Coordinates of C-alpha atoms in Angstrom, one line a residue:
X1 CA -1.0 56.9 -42.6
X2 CA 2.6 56.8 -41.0
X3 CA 5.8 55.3 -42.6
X4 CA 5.5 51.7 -41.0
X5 CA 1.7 51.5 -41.9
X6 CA 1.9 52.8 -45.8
X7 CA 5.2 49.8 -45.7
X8 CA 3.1 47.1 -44.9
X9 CA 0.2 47.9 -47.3
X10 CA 2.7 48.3 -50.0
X11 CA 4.3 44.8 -49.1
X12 CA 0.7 43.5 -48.9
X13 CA -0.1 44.7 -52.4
X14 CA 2.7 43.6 -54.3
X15 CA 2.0 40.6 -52.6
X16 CA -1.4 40.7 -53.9
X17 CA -0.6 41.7 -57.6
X18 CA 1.9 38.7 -57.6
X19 CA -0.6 36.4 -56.5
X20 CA -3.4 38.0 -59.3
X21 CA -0.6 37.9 -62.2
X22 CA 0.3 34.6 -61.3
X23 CA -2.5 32.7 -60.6
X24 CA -3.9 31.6 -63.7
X25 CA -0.5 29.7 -64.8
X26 CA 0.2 28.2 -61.4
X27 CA -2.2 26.4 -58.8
X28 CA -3.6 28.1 -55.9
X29 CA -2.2 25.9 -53.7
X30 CA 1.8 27.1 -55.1
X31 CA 0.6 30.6 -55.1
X32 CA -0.4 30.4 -51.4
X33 CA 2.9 28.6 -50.2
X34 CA 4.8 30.8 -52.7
X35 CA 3.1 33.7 -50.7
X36 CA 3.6 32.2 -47.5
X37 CA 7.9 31.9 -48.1
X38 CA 8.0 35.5 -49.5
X39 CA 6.1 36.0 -46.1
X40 CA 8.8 34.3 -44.0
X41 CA 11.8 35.9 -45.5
X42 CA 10.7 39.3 -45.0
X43 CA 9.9 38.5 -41.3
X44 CA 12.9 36.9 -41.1
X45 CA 14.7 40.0 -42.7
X46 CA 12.9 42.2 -40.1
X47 CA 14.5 40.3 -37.4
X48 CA 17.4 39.5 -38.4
X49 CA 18.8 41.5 -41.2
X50 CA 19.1 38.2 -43.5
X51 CA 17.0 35.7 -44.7
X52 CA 17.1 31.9 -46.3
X53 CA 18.3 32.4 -49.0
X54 CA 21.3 34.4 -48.2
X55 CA 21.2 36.9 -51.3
X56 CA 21.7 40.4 -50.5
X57 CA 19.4 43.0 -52.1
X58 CA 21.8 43.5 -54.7
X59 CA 22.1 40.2 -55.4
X60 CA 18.5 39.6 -55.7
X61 CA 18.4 42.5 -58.2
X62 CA 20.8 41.2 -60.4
X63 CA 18.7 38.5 -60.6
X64 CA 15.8 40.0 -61.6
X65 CA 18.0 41.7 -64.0
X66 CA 19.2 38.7 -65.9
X67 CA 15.6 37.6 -66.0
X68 CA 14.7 40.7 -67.6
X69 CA 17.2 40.8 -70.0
X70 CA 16.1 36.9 -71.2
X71 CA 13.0 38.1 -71.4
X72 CA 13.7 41.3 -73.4
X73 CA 16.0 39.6 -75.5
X74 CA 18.9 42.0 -74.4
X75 CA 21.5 38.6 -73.9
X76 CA 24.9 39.9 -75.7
X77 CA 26.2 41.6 -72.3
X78 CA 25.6 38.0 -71.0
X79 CA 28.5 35.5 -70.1
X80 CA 26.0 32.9 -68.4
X81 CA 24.9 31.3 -71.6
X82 CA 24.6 27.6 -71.6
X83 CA 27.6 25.8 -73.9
X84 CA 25.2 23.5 -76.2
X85 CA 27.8 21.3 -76.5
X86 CA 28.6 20.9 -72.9
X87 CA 25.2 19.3 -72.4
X88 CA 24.5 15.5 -72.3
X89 CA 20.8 15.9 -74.1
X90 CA 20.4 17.5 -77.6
X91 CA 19.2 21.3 -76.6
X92 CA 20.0 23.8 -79.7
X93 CA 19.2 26.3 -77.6
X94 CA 21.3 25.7 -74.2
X95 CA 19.7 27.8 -71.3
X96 CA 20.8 30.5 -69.4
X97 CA 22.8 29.7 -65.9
X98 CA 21.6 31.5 -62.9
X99 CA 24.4 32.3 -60.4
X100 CA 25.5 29.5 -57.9
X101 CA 24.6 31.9 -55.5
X102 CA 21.2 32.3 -56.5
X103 CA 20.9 28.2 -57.3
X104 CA 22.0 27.4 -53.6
X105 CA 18.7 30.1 -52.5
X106 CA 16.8 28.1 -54.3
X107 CA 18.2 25.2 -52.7
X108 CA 17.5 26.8 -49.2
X109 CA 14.5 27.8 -49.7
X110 CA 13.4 24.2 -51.3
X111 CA 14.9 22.8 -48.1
X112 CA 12.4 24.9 -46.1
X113 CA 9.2 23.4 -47.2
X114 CA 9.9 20.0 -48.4
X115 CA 10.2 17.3 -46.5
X116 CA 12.9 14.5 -49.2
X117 CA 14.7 18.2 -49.7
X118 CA 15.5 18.4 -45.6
X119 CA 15.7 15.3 -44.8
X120 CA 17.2 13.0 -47.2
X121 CA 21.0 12.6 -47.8
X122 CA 22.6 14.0 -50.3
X123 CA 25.3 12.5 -52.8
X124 CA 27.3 15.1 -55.2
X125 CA 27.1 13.3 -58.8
X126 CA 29.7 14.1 -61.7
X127 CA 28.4 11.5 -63.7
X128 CA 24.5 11.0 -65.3
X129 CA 24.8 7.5 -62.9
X130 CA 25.9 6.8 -59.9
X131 CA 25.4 3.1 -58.3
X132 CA 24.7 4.1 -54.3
X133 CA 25.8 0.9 -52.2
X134 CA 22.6 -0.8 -50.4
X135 CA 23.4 -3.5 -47.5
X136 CA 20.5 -5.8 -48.3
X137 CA 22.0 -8.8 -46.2
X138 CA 21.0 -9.6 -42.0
X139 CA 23.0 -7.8 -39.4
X140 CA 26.5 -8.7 -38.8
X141 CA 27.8 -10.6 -35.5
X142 CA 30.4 -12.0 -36.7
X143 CA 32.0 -15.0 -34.2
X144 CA 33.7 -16.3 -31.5
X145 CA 36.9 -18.3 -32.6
X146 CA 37.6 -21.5 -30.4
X147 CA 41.6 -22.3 -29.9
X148 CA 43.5 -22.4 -32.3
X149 CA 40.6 -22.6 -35.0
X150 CA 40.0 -20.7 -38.5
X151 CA 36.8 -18.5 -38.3
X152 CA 34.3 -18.6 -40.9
X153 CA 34.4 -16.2 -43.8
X154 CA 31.3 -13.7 -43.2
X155 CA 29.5 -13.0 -46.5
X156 CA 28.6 -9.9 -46.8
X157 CA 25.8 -8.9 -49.3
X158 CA 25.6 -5.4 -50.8
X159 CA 23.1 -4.8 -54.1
X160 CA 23.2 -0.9 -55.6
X161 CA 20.4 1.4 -55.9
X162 CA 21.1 3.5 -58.9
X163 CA 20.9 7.4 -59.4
X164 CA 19.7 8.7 -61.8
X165 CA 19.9 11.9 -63.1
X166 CA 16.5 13.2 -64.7
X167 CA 15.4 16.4 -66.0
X168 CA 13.2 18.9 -64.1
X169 CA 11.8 22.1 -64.9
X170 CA 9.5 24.7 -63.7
X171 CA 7.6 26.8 -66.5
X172 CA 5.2 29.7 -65.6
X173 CA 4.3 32.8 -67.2
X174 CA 5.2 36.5 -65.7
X175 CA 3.5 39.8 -67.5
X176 CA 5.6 42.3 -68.8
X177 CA 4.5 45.2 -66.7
X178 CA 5.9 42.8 -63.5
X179 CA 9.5 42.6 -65.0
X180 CA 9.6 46.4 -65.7
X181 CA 11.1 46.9 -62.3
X182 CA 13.9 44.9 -61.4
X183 CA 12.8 44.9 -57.4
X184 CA 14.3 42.6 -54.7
X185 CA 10.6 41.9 -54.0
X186 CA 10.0 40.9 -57.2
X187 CA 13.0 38.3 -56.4
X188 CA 11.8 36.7 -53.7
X189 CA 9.3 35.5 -55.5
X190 CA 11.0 34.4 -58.7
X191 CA 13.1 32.4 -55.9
X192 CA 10.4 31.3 -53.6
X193 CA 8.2 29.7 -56.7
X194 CA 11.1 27.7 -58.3
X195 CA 12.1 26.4 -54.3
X196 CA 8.5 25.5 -53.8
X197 CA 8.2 23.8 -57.3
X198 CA 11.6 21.8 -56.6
X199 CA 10.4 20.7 -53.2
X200 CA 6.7 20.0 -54.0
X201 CA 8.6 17.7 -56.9
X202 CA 11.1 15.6 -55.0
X203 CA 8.1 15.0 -51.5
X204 CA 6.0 13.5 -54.7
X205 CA 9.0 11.3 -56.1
X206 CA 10.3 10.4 -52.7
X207 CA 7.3 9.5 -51.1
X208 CA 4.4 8.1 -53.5
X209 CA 7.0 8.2 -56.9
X210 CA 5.6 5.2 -59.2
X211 CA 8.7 4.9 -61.9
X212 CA 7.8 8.4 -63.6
X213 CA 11.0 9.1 -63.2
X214 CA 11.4 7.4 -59.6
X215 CA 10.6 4.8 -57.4
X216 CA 9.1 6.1 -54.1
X217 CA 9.4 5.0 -50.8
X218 CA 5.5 3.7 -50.9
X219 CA 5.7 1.5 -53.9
X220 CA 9.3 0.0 -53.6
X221 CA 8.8 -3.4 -53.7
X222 CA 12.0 -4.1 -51.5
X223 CA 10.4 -1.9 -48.3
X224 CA 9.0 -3.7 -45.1
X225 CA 4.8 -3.8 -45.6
X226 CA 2.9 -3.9 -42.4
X227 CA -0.7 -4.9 -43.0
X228 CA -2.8 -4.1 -41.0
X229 CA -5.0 -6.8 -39.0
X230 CA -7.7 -8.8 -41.1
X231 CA -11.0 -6.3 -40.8
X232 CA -9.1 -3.4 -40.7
X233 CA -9.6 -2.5 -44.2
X234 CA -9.8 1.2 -44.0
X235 CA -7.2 4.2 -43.0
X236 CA -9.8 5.0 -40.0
X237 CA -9.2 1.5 -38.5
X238 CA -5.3 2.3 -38.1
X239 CA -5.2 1.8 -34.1
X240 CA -2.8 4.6 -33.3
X241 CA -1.5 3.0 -30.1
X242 CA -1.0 -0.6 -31.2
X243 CA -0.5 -0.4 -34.9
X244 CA 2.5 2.2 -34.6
X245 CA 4.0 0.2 -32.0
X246 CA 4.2 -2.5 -34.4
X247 CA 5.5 -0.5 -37.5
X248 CA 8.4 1.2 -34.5
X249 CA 9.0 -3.0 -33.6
X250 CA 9.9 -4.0 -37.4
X251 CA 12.4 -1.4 -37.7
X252 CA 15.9 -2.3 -36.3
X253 CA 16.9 -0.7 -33.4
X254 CA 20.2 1.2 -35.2
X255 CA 17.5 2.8 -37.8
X256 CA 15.0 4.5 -35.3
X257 CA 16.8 7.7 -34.2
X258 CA 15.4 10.0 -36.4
X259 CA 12.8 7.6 -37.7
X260 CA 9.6 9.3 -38.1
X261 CA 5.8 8.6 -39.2
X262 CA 4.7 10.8 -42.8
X263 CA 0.8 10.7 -43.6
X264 CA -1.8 12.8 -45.5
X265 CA -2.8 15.6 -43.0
X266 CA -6.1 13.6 -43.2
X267 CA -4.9 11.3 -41.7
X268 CA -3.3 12.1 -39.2
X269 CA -6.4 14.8 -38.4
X270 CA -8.1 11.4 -37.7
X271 CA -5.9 9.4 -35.6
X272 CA -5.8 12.8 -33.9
X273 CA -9.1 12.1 -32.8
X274 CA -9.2 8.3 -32.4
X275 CA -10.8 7.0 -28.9
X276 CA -9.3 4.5 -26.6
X277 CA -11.6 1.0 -25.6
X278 CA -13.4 3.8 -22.4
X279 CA -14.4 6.3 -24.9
X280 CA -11.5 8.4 -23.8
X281 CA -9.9 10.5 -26.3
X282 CA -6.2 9.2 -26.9
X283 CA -5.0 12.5 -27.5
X284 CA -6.4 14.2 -24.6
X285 CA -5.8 11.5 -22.0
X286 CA -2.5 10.2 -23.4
X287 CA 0.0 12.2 -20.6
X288 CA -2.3 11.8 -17.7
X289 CA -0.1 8.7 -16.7
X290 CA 3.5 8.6 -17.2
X291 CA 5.1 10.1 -20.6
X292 CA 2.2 11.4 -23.8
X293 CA 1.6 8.6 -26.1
X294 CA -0.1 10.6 -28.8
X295 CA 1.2 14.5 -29.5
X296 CA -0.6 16.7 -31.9
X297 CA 0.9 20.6 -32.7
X298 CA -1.7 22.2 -34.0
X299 CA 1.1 25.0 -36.0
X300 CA 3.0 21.6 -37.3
X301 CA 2.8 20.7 -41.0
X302 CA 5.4 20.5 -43.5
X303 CA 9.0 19.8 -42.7
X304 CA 7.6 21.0 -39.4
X305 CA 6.6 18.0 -37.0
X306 CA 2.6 18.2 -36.7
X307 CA 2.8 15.9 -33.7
X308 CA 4.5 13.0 -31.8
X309 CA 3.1 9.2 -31.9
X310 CA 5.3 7.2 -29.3
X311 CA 8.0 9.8 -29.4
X312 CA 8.5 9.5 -33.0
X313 CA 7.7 13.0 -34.7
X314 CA 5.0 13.2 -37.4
X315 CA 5.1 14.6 -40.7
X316 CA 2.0 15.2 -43.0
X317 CA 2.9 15.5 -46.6
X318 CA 0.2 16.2 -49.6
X319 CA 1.4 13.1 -51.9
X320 CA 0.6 10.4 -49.4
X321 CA -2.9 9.5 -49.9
X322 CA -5.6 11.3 -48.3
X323 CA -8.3 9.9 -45.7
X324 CA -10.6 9.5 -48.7
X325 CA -8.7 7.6 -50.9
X326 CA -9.1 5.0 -47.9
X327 CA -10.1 1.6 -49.5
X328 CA -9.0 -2.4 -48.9
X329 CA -5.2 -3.1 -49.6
X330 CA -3.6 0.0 -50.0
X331 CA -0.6 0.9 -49.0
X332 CA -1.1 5.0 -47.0
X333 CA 1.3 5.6 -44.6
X334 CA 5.0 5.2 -44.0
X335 CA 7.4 4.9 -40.7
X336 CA 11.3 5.3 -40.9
X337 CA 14.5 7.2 -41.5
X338 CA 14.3 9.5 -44.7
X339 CA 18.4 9.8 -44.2
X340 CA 18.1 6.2 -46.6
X341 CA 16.6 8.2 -49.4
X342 CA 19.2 9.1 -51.5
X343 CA 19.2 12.4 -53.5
X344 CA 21.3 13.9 -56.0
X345 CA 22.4 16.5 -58.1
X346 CA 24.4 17.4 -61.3
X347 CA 25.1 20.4 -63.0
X348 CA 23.6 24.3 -62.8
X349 CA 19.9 25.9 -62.2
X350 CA 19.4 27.2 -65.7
X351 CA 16.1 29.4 -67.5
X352 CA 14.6 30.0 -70.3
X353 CA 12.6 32.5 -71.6
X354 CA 9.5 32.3 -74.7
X355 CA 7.9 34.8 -76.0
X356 CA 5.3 32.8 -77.5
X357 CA 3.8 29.4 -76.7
X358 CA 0.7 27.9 -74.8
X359 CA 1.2 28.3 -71.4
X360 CA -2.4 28.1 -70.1
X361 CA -3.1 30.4 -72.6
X362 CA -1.2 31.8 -75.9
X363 CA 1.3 34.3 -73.9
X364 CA 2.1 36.4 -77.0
X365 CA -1.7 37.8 -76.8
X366 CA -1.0 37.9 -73.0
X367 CA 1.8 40.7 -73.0
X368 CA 3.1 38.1 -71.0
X369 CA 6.9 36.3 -71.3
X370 CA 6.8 32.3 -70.2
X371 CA 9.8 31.4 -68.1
X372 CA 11.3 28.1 -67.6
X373 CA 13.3 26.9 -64.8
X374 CA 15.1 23.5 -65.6
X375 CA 17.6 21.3 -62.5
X376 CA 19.3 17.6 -63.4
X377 CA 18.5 15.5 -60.1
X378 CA 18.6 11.8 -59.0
X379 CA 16.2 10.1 -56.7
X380 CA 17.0 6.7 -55.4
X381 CA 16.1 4.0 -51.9
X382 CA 19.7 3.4 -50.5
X383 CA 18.1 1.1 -47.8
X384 CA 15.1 0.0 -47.8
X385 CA 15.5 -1.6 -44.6
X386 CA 14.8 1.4 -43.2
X387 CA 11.2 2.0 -43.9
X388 CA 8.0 0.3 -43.0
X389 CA 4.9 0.8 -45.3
X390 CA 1.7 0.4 -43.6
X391 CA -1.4 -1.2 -45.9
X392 CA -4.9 -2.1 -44.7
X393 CA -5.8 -5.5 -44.8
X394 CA -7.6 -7.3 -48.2
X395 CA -10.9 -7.9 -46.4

């Protein structure tokens, strides 16, 4: 076997040990889009010497160092211990701080796969609160003044969405005989797990969030709902062609550069599919007069667009419901600007390490150590003007 060949088996079976150590404490859905970043960066490395999360390899040893000396216990050569009494909460333990370099990877990479993480705008936080200015008034015109004539005062009507800061945290269990070599490998996926978690956290919040912490974009009560015509009671009966037209039409026109439609994959694998009045695939026949009305990329997914519906990209994200959760009333897909989601951030990554504990299973029996990521964030609708939420009709 020559050099190039015995590399890429030994990349594929560290791979594959991560993935068989880590499974049974994370879902098989993380473990394959953890798999999939580690994947990217070392393509990306191959190509051009660097990848997203802008560590070098010694950086990412370090890393993996600090981790092991939590985990081992070995702490007193350790200057990144959490000051107890510099945090808000009551923690008699503090944490240890990860680097800010290795905080802003995580960062990256988190901005890599979710879709709130990319696209939302950010606000730096000092404080536990911040109150985000919201315009909930009309547009302004202001007036013509007639000679020699006072103009009306124009009221102008601002309300505050409020961020936040709430807890997060990440907790999984890595074995022992993992840790024993402190490998930049080994990093990427101690990095790509925690930007995955983080990013899998805020589309859920962001999106379909109910209160627990955050409101979402789907159930804030003060977003546009477009329901659909009476009959159309199901997610299948969204007409692709008419139905987005009317969710791009209640949108303002200053909003809709770099508005965008987000579904459940399902869904939009069915509008995908949906036939004009002839029989005609929409899809299929949508260029063959002037510009396409329908797009589909069949690589898209993610923060990547998965298509195009009236020139407005498409974006499929897991916590928006699914083709069969389809039922009467329910509100399934949204169409705006995500720059109106507000998202913040206080303080440092930290982590934690137990040596004992239930994490699927008692970890102490395991030869296994449980680490815990924790992040302070905020999540909060700055203008809800900017969103339509579409909801099938009652009957």
């Amino acid at each position: 076997m020559d050099d190039k060949k015995f590399q890429e088996q030994l990349v594929k079976t560290m791979e594959d040990v991560m993935v068989a150590k880590l499974q049974p404490m994370i879902s098989e859905e993380s473990a394959k889009t953890a798999r999939e970043i580690v994947k990217s960066m070392e393509l990306e490395r191959k190509a051009t010497n660097k990848d997203i999360s802008g560590l070098n390899e010694k950086q990412k040893t370090d890393f993996v160092e600090v981790v092991k000396a939590i985990v081992k216990g070995n702490i007193n050569n350790l200057d990144t211990k959490a000051n107890e009494a510099l945090i808000e909460e009551q923690d008699n333990r503090g944490g240890f701080l990860v680097s800010k370099e290795v905080a802003s990877a995580i960062l990256r990479i988190a901005a890599s796969v979710g879709l709130v993480m990319s696209q939302a705008q950010s606000w730096p936080m000092s404080t536990d609160e911040l109150g985000v200015p919201t315009y909930t008034g009309s547009f302004l015109e202001g007036e013509y003044l007639g000679v020699d004539a006072a103009g009306n005062l124009t009221a102008v009507t601002f309300g505050s969405a409020n961020l936040i800061i709430k807890k997060w945290q990440l907790a999984f269990a890595v074995g022992n005989d993992l840790l024993a070599d402190a490998s930049p490998k080994l990093a990427d996926w101690l990095l790509s797990l925690a930007g995955e978690a983080l990013a899998n956290m805020m589309d859920k919040q962001g999106f379909a969030g109910t209160g627990l912490p955050f409101v979402g974009i789907l159930n804030h009560p003060g977003v546009t709902t477009l329901t659909l015509a009476s009959g159309k009671n199901t997610f299948e009966e969204y007409d692709v062609i008419s139905d987005s037209s009317a969710a791009i039409g209640s949108l303002e026109e200053s909003l809709l550069d770099g508005a965008a439609f987000y579904m459940h994959r399902t869904v939009w694998a069915n509008l995908r599919v949906q036939e004009d009045t002839a029989g005609n695939p929409v899809l299929q026949n949508a260029g063959a007069v002037g510009p396409a009305l329908l797009v589909n990329n069949p690589t898209g997914g993610g923060i990547k667009p998965a298509g195009e519906i009236l020139g407005h990209p498409v974006y499929t994200c897991r916590h928006l419901p699914a083709l069969s959760a389809s039922a009467a009333s329910t509100n399934f897909m949204i169409f705006g600007n995500l720059k109106a989601l507000a998202f913040g951030e206080r303080g440092e990554f930290r982590v934690e390490e137990f040596k004992s504990g239930n994490f699927g299973k008692e970890i102490a029996l395991a030869d296994q150590r449980g680490l815990v990521y924790r992040h302070r964030h905020a999540l909060a609708l700055a203008l809800p003007a900017a969103f339509v939420v579409v909801k099938t009709a009652a009957s």
